[in-house]
Amino acid sequence: MTHPLLDLTPLTASHFANIERRVAALLSTDQDVVIMQGEALLPLEGCIRGVAGPDTTALNVITGPYGQTFGDWLRDCGATVYDLAVPFRTAVTAQQVREALAERPEIDFVSLVHAEAATGNTNPVAEIGEVVRAHGALFMVDAVASVGAEPLLPKAWGVDLCVIGAQKALGGPAGVSAVTVSDRAWERLAANPYAPRKSYLSLLDWKHRWIDTGRRALPHAPAQLEMLALEASVEQFEKEGAETVTARHASAASATRAGALALGGGVAPYVHEARDAAPVATTLRVPEGTDASEVVARALTAEPALPLVAGGGVLAKEMIRVNHYGPAATRGVVRASVAALGGALAELGVTVDLSAARRAVEESWR
Ligand SMILES: *Cc1c(COP(=O)(O)O)cnc(C)c1O
């Protein structure tokens, strides 16, 4: 009685530590990497509850739905929170962050999402990191949607807590995620009486029970399937090469954008400036009088495997997301996605130029 998913030997501590080292290498850092065995919201919540308390003053940058969630957790911890919200069709600038910090010298924590798959924008983390570092605040970044899709250098950029997951550009599973932790972040966590301890959310538990004891014994049984799948996705990324993978995502984004613009008929990129658009996914605004959910449903009837979804929540009527990440970051998927959306719009009576769109996709695939 064997099955490849059930016939696994237990994952050893040294194997687990080796996967951590490979994740650190992928992120070009020698800082500690803590792999938390849950969907990315686990380390994200663990980071915020670990550093925040009633004495915390936080600047929470909101460029999409995840930033809103971080603000809720920070307030729940009793922190004083200043939200810096920018329209989802843009990115935040380092200058906006600089001004917000100058207004409130007491800010000691900054949370930011690097790329937002849900809204399709990406923020200049390197520049913002310089500003945050000069101010002296601790800097947390959600890089779940950027890792693999675009350059990500948490240590060089001054990111103290950088959370990643394998489920987007790395083409891996959801259910296992990692966070890089700077020495400054460990100090803040250790000094915070409100940080979770003896808890599934606790980063400090991992430090005390795993890192400080030489990574010899795991605190609990590792999730083998997820860990092996994470290892496989890192291995695949190493084999293809960081530059090739990020170039594939950049091409997918620019070709989707160009194809959508060439369709005409009122289809428009949701993120106005191409430089603010995330390589991981492209968001589109549907023509007036059409419903994004209906356009997506029609497109998927023709081609069910395409990575098309309508926007979440209030955006369901107006936004289409083309999730061209991981194995979907290919010319073929982009070509088929633009064609299927164009076909769906044509069925709904919108005049679109399918051949111009096809040409634009081919020409802008770099
Ligand atoms: C995808 C994503 C996550 C993880 O959430 P899931 O919806 O479970 O995949 C976290 N943060 C950002 C910015 C993401 O894009």
Short mmCIF file of C-alpha atoms and ligand atoms in Angstrom, two decimals:
data_model
loop_
_atom_site.label_atom_id
_atom_site.label_comp_id
_atom_site.label_asym_id
_atom_site.label_seq_id
_atom_site.Cartn_x
_atom_site.Cartn_y
_atom_site.Cartn_z
CA MET A 1 0.00 0.00 0.00
CA THR A 2 1.99 2.95 -1.19
CA HIS A 3 1.15 6.33 -2.54
CA PRO A 4 3.81 8.96 -3.35
CA LEU A 5 2.14 11.50 -1.04
CA LEU A 6 1.83 9.08 1.87
CA ASP A 7 5.02 7.12 1.59
CA LEU A 8 7.29 9.79 3.06
CA THR A 9 10.00 9.41 5.65
CA PRO A 10 9.97 12.08 8.36
CA LEU A 11 11.76 15.29 7.41
CA THR A 12 14.96 15.57 9.44
CA ALA A 13 16.14 18.68 11.25
CA SER A 14 19.15 18.98 8.96
CA HIS A 15 16.95 18.74 5.88
CA PHE A 16 14.68 21.45 7.32
CA ALA A 17 17.71 23.66 8.08
CA ASN A 18 19.00 23.11 4.56
CA ILE A 19 15.70 24.31 3.08
CA GLU A 20 16.01 27.43 5.25
CA ARG A 21 19.50 28.05 3.88
CA ARG A 22 18.25 27.74 0.32
CA VAL A 23 15.47 30.23 0.99
CA ALA A 24 18.04 32.62 2.50
CA ALA A 25 20.19 32.25 -0.63
CA LEU A 26 17.19 32.91 -2.85
CA LEU A 27 16.69 36.17 -0.93
CA SER A 28 20.43 37.05 -0.97
CA THR A 29 20.54 37.30 2.80
CA ASP A 30 22.54 35.79 5.63
CA GLN A 31 19.92 36.85 8.17
CA ASP A 32 17.88 34.23 9.98
CA VAL A 33 15.09 32.70 7.94
CA VAL A 34 12.15 31.28 9.87
CA ILE A 35 9.96 28.94 7.88
CA MET A 36 6.46 28.96 9.29
CA GLN A 37 4.26 26.10 8.29
CA GLY A 38 1.12 27.83 7.31
CA GLU A 39 -0.24 30.13 4.68
CA ALA A 40 1.57 33.50 4.53
CA LEU A 41 -0.93 35.14 6.86
CA LEU A 42 0.68 33.13 9.68
CA PRO A 43 4.12 34.85 9.57
CA LEU A 44 2.51 38.18 8.69
CA GLU A 45 0.34 38.06 11.80
CA GLY A 46 3.25 36.63 13.80
CA CYS A 47 5.46 39.56 12.80
CA ILE A 48 2.91 42.22 13.67
CA ARG A 49 1.84 40.69 16.97
CA GLY A 50 5.52 40.09 17.74
CA VAL A 51 6.63 43.70 17.42
CA ALA A 52 3.50 45.66 18.27
CA GLY A 53 1.98 46.66 21.59
CA PRO A 54 0.35 49.67 23.24
CA ASP A 55 3.66 51.58 23.08
CA THR A 56 4.03 51.08 19.33
CA THR A 57 3.43 53.89 16.87
CA ALA A 58 3.05 52.48 13.39
CA LEU A 59 2.94 53.85 9.90
CA ASN A 60 0.86 51.40 7.88
CA VAL A 61 1.02 51.89 4.13
CA ILE A 62 -2.14 50.81 2.34
CA THR A 63 -1.92 50.09 -1.38
CA GLY A 64 -4.37 47.19 -1.41
CA PRO A 65 -6.34 44.79 0.80
CA TYR A 66 -3.39 43.31 2.71
CA GLY A 67 -2.33 46.71 4.06
CA GLN A 68 -5.82 47.07 5.48
CA THR A 69 -5.47 43.76 7.30
CA PHE A 70 -2.13 44.82 8.81
CA GLY A 71 -3.75 47.97 10.17
CA ASP A 72 -6.48 45.88 11.83
CA TRP A 73 -3.90 43.65 13.56
CA LEU A 74 -1.82 46.62 14.68
CA ARG A 75 -4.86 48.30 16.24
CA ASP A 76 -5.84 45.01 17.85
CA CYS A 77 -2.41 45.02 19.54
CA GLY A 78 -3.16 48.45 20.96
CA ALA A 79 -0.73 50.28 18.69
CA THR A 80 -1.28 53.84 17.55
CA VAL A 81 -1.63 53.49 13.79
CA TYR A 82 -1.25 56.10 11.08
CA ASP A 83 -2.49 54.82 7.74
CA LEU A 84 -0.87 56.12 4.60
CA ALA A 85 -3.38 55.09 1.96
CA VAL A 86 -2.84 55.72 -1.73
CA PRO A 87 -5.30 54.94 -4.54
CA PHE A 88 -4.97 51.32 -5.61
CA ARG A 89 -4.24 52.45 -9.19
CA THR A 90 -0.86 53.87 -8.13
CA ALA A 91 2.11 53.00 -5.93
CA VAL A 92 3.28 54.82 -2.81
CA THR A 93 6.42 56.94 -3.21
CA ALA A 94 9.42 57.20 -0.91
CA GLN A 95 8.68 60.92 -0.65
CA GLN A 96 5.18 60.23 0.73
CA VAL A 97 6.68 57.91 3.33
CA ARG A 98 9.38 60.48 4.17
CA GLU A 99 6.74 63.17 4.75
CA ALA A 100 4.58 60.88 6.88
CA LEU A 101 7.57 59.97 9.06
CA ALA A 102 8.68 63.62 9.36
CA GLU A 103 5.21 64.54 10.64
CA ARG A 104 5.34 61.85 13.36
CA PRO A 105 8.85 61.41 14.73
CA GLU A 106 7.49 58.86 17.23
CA ILE A 107 6.75 56.28 14.51
CA ASP A 108 8.81 53.18 15.30
CA PHE A 109 7.31 50.61 12.91
CA VAL A 110 6.46 50.72 9.20
CA SER A 111 4.47 48.04 7.37
CA LEU A 112 4.32 47.85 3.59
CA VAL A 113 3.23 45.40 0.91
CA HIS A 114 5.80 45.10 -1.88
CA ALA A 115 3.60 43.91 -4.75
CA GLU A 116 -0.17 43.52 -4.48
CA ALA A 117 -1.55 40.67 -6.57
CA ALA A 118 -5.06 41.84 -5.69
CA THR A 119 -4.66 45.35 -7.07
CA GLY A 120 -1.73 44.87 -9.44
CA ASN A 121 0.63 47.55 -8.15
CA THR A 122 4.18 47.37 -6.81
CA ASN A 123 5.96 49.69 -4.43
CA PRO A 124 9.60 50.92 -4.44
CA VAL A 125 10.84 48.99 -1.40
CA ALA A 126 14.53 49.84 -1.83
CA GLU A 127 13.89 53.60 -1.79
CA ILE A 128 11.37 53.36 1.04
CA GLY A 129 13.80 51.20 3.01
CA GLU A 130 16.38 53.99 2.94
CA VAL A 131 13.85 56.46 4.28
CA VAL A 132 12.67 54.11 7.03
CA ARG A 133 16.23 53.26 8.03
CA ALA A 134 17.15 56.98 8.26
CA HIS A 135 14.14 57.49 10.55
CA GLY A 136 15.14 54.51 12.68
CA ALA A 137 11.85 52.58 12.52
CA LEU A 138 11.53 48.82 12.11
CA PHE A 139 10.48 47.89 8.57
CA MET A 140 8.17 44.97 7.70
CA VAL A 141 7.45 44.02 4.09
CA ASP A 142 4.93 41.54 2.67
CA ALA A 143 6.78 40.18 -0.35
CA VAL A 144 4.50 37.19 -0.97
CA ALA A 145 3.47 38.46 -4.40
CA SER A 146 6.84 39.92 -5.41
CA VAL A 147 9.26 37.11 -4.56
CA GLY A 148 10.40 35.52 -7.80
CA ALA A 149 8.48 37.99 -9.95
CA GLU A 150 10.81 40.94 -9.40
CA PRO A 151 14.09 41.65 -7.61
CA LEU A 152 13.82 41.27 -3.84
CA LEU A 153 16.82 42.00 -1.60
CA PRO A 154 15.54 42.33 1.96
CA LYS A 155 18.93 42.72 3.61
CA ALA A 156 20.38 45.21 1.12
CA TRP A 157 17.15 47.20 1.23
CA GLY A 158 17.02 47.44 5.02
CA VAL A 159 13.94 45.27 5.48
CA ASP A 160 13.82 43.92 9.05
CA LEU A 161 10.99 41.43 8.54
CA CYS A 162 10.38 40.16 5.02
CA VAL A 163 7.57 37.64 4.52
CA ILE A 164 7.41 35.42 1.45
CA GLY A 165 5.26 32.53 0.26
CA ALA A 166 5.79 30.01 -2.50
CA GLN A 167 2.33 30.16 -4.03
CA LYS A 168 2.73 33.00 -6.50
CA ALA A 169 5.76 33.56 -8.74
CA LEU A 170 7.71 30.63 -7.31
CA GLY A 171 5.03 28.31 -8.61
CA GLY A 172 4.93 26.41 -5.33
CA PRO A 173 2.29 25.43 -2.79
CA ALA A 174 0.30 27.64 -0.47
CA GLY A 175 0.63 26.46 3.09
CA VAL A 176 4.25 27.16 3.84
CA SER A 177 5.89 30.54 4.13
CA ALA A 178 9.05 32.16 5.40
CA VAL A 179 10.23 35.35 7.02
CA THR A 180 13.70 36.87 7.17
CA VAL A 181 14.49 38.42 10.56
CA SER A 182 17.18 41.08 11.08
CA ASP A 183 19.09 41.39 14.35
CA ARG A 184 17.20 44.61 15.04
CA ALA A 185 13.92 42.75 14.61
CA TRP A 186 15.00 40.00 17.02
CA GLU A 187 15.89 42.69 19.57
CA ARG A 188 12.48 44.34 19.19
CA LEU A 189 10.68 41.02 19.49
CA ALA A 190 12.65 40.02 22.58
CA ALA A 191 11.99 43.38 24.22
CA ASN A 192 8.25 43.29 23.55
CA PRO A 193 6.35 41.90 26.55
CA TYR A 194 3.27 41.49 24.33
CA ALA A 195 5.01 39.34 21.68
CA PRO A 196 3.41 35.89 21.45
CA ARG A 197 5.41 33.27 23.34
CA LYS A 198 4.64 29.55 23.54
CA SER A 199 2.26 30.16 20.67
CA TYR A 200 1.89 29.03 17.08
CA LEU A 201 2.24 32.70 16.11
CA SER A 202 5.53 33.10 17.95
CA LEU A 203 8.72 33.91 16.07
CA LEU A 204 10.55 33.98 19.40
CA ASP A 205 9.70 30.30 20.00
CA TRP A 206 11.49 29.44 16.77
CA LYS A 207 14.48 31.47 17.88
CA HIS A 208 14.70 29.94 21.35
CA ARG A 209 13.83 26.36 20.48
CA TRP A 210 15.34 26.01 17.03
CA ILE A 211 17.88 28.70 16.07
CA ASP A 212 19.57 29.26 19.45
CA THR A 213 19.93 25.52 20.03
CA GLY A 214 21.84 25.05 16.78
CA ARG A 215 18.93 23.89 14.62
CA ARG A 216 19.29 20.34 15.91
CA ALA A 217 15.76 19.50 17.02
CA LEU A 218 12.54 20.81 15.52
CA PRO A 219 9.97 22.22 17.94
CA HIS A 220 7.26 20.10 16.34
CA ALA A 221 6.80 17.67 13.46
CA PRO A 222 7.45 19.49 10.20
CA ALA A 223 4.76 19.55 7.52
CA GLN A 224 6.60 17.24 5.14
CA LEU A 225 4.48 17.69 2.04
CA GLU A 226 4.62 21.46 2.20
CA MET A 227 8.32 21.53 3.07
CA LEU A 228 9.23 19.18 0.22
CA ALA A 229 7.09 21.19 -2.17
CA LEU A 230 8.75 24.41 -0.99
CA GLU A 231 12.14 22.81 -1.57
CA ALA A 232 11.07 21.72 -5.05
CA SER A 233 9.90 25.22 -5.95
CA VAL A 234 13.15 26.76 -4.70
CA GLU A 235 15.10 24.16 -6.67
CA GLN A 236 13.12 24.95 -9.79
CA PHE A 237 13.81 28.66 -9.29
CA GLU A 238 17.54 27.99 -8.83
CA LYS A 239 17.62 25.87 -11.99
CA GLU A 240 15.81 28.36 -14.18
CA GLY A 241 17.76 31.23 -12.65
CA ALA A 242 16.51 34.37 -10.91
CA GLU A 243 17.06 36.58 -13.93
CA THR A 244 15.15 34.32 -16.28
CA VAL A 245 12.22 33.95 -13.88
CA THR A 246 11.92 37.68 -13.19
CA ALA A 247 12.30 38.47 -16.91
CA ARG A 248 9.48 36.03 -17.68
CA HIS A 249 7.20 37.84 -15.22
CA ALA A 250 8.21 41.30 -16.48
CA SER A 251 7.44 40.21 -20.04
CA ALA A 252 4.10 38.73 -19.02
CA ALA A 253 3.11 42.02 -17.37
CA SER A 254 4.19 44.27 -20.22
CA ALA A 255 2.67 42.00 -22.88
CA THR A 256 -0.64 41.75 -21.00
CA ARG A 257 -0.73 45.49 -20.58
CA ALA A 258 0.08 46.14 -24.23
CA GLY A 259 -2.39 43.51 -25.42
CA ALA A 260 -5.19 44.95 -23.30
CA LEU A 261 -4.52 48.49 -24.53
CA ALA A 262 -4.49 47.29 -28.14
CA LEU A 263 -7.87 45.56 -27.68
CA GLY A 264 -9.41 49.02 -27.37
CA GLY A 265 -13.12 49.25 -26.68
CA GLY A 266 -12.46 50.93 -23.35
CA VAL A 267 -10.33 48.19 -21.74
CA ALA A 268 -7.63 49.91 -19.66
CA PRO A 269 -4.86 48.92 -17.27
CA TYR A 270 -6.14 49.45 -13.74
CA VAL A 271 -2.70 50.72 -12.62
CA HIS A 272 -2.15 53.89 -14.62
CA GLU A 273 1.64 53.99 -14.92
CA ALA A 274 3.50 50.93 -16.18
CA ARG A 275 6.30 51.55 -13.65
CA ASP A 276 3.78 51.09 -10.80
CA ALA A 277 2.41 47.84 -12.25
CA ALA A 278 3.40 44.58 -10.56
CA PRO A 279 5.14 41.92 -12.66
CA VAL A 280 3.20 39.22 -10.78
CA ALA A 281 -0.30 40.08 -12.07
CA THR A 282 -1.99 42.61 -14.33
CA THR A 283 -5.26 44.25 -13.35
CA LEU A 284 -7.58 45.63 -16.01
CA ARG A 285 -10.57 47.92 -15.94
CA VAL A 286 -13.48 46.69 -18.07
CA PRO A 287 -15.36 48.97 -20.48
CA GLU A 288 -18.21 50.96 -19.02
CA GLY A 289 -21.48 49.03 -19.17
CA THR A 290 -19.80 45.64 -18.81
CA ASP A 291 -19.40 43.56 -15.66
CA ALA A 292 -15.93 42.14 -14.97
CA SER A 293 -17.32 38.96 -13.38
CA GLU A 294 -19.40 38.29 -16.49
CA VAL A 295 -16.48 38.95 -18.84
CA VAL A 296 -14.29 36.54 -16.85
CA ALA A 297 -17.01 33.88 -16.72
CA ARG A 298 -17.40 34.02 -20.50
CA ALA A 299 -13.66 33.97 -21.12
CA LEU A 300 -13.29 30.93 -18.86
CA THR A 301 -16.11 29.09 -20.60
CA ALA A 302 -13.98 29.20 -23.72
CA GLU A 303 -10.68 28.47 -21.94
CA PRO A 304 -11.23 27.18 -18.37
CA ALA A 305 -7.54 26.85 -17.48
CA LEU A 306 -6.60 30.51 -17.95
CA PRO A 307 -5.48 32.47 -14.85
CA LEU A 308 -8.31 35.00 -15.01
CA VAL A 309 -10.35 36.20 -12.03
CA ALA A 310 -12.60 39.14 -11.31
CA GLY A 311 -11.43 41.58 -8.63
CA GLY A 312 -12.28 40.82 -5.02
CA GLY A 313 -15.10 42.46 -3.06
CA VAL A 314 -16.18 45.83 -4.40
CA LEU A 315 -13.84 45.45 -7.38
CA ALA A 316 -15.72 42.38 -8.73
CA LYS A 317 -17.70 44.45 -11.21
CA GLU A 318 -14.94 46.69 -12.54
CA MET A 319 -11.65 44.77 -12.33
CA ILE A 320 -10.19 41.73 -14.07
CA ARG A 321 -6.99 40.18 -12.75
CA VAL A 322 -4.69 38.29 -15.07
CA ASN A 323 -2.66 36.17 -12.64
CA HIS A 324 0.29 35.53 -14.94
CA TYR A 325 2.58 34.14 -12.27
CA GLY A 326 4.59 30.99 -11.78
CA PRO A 327 3.96 28.53 -14.60
CA ALA A 328 1.45 31.00 -16.07
CA ALA A 329 4.12 33.61 -16.80
CA THR A 330 4.49 32.52 -20.41
CA ARG A 331 3.86 34.05 -23.79
CA GLY A 332 1.28 31.38 -24.59
CA VAL A 333 -0.79 32.03 -21.46
CA VAL A 334 -0.70 35.79 -21.99
CA ARG A 335 -1.63 35.43 -25.65
CA ALA A 336 -4.55 33.13 -24.81
CA SER A 337 -5.70 35.31 -21.87
CA VAL A 338 -5.85 38.49 -23.95
CA ALA A 339 -7.59 36.62 -26.79
CA ALA A 340 -10.15 35.07 -24.43
CA LEU A 341 -10.93 38.41 -22.79
CA GLY A 342 -11.24 40.04 -26.22
CA GLY A 343 -13.52 37.25 -27.38
CA ALA A 344 -15.73 37.60 -24.30
CA LEU A 345 -16.00 41.36 -24.77
CA ALA A 346 -16.87 40.93 -28.45
CA GLU A 347 -19.68 38.52 -27.47
CA LEU A 348 -20.99 41.22 -25.15
CA GLY A 349 -21.12 43.69 -28.02
CA VAL A 350 -17.89 45.61 -27.34
CA THR A 351 -15.86 46.47 -30.43
CA VAL A 352 -12.34 45.14 -29.88
CA ASP A 353 -9.35 44.69 -32.19
CA LEU A 354 -8.22 41.11 -31.64
CA SER A 355 -5.49 41.10 -34.25
CA ALA A 356 -3.96 44.33 -32.97
CA ALA A 357 -4.01 42.82 -29.48
CA ARG A 358 -2.29 39.65 -30.70
CA ARG A 359 0.43 41.72 -32.41
CA ALA A 360 0.92 43.89 -29.33
CA VAL A 361 1.41 40.82 -27.14
CA GLU A 362 4.06 39.39 -29.48
CA GLU A 363 5.89 42.68 -29.91
CA SER A 364 6.06 43.59 -26.26
CA TRP A 365 7.15 40.16 -25.02
CA ARG A 366 10.77 41.11 -24.33
C1 LIG B 1 -1.23 36.33 -2.26
C2 LIG B 1 -0.79 37.23 -1.22
C3 LIG B 1 -0.70 36.82 0.11
C4 LIG B 1 -1.11 35.43 0.55
O1 LIG B 1 -2.48 35.28 0.51
P1 LIG B 1 -3.29 34.16 -0.29
O2 LIG B 1 -4.54 34.87 -0.75
O3 LIG B 1 -3.60 33.12 0.68
O4 LIG B 1 -2.48 33.65 -1.43
C5 LIG B 1 -0.23 37.74 1.03
N1 LIG B 1 0.12 38.98 0.67
C6 LIG B 1 0.05 39.40 -0.60
C7 LIG B 1 0.47 40.79 -0.94
C8 LIG B 1 -0.41 38.55 -1.58
O5 LIG B 1 -0.50 38.98 -2.84
#
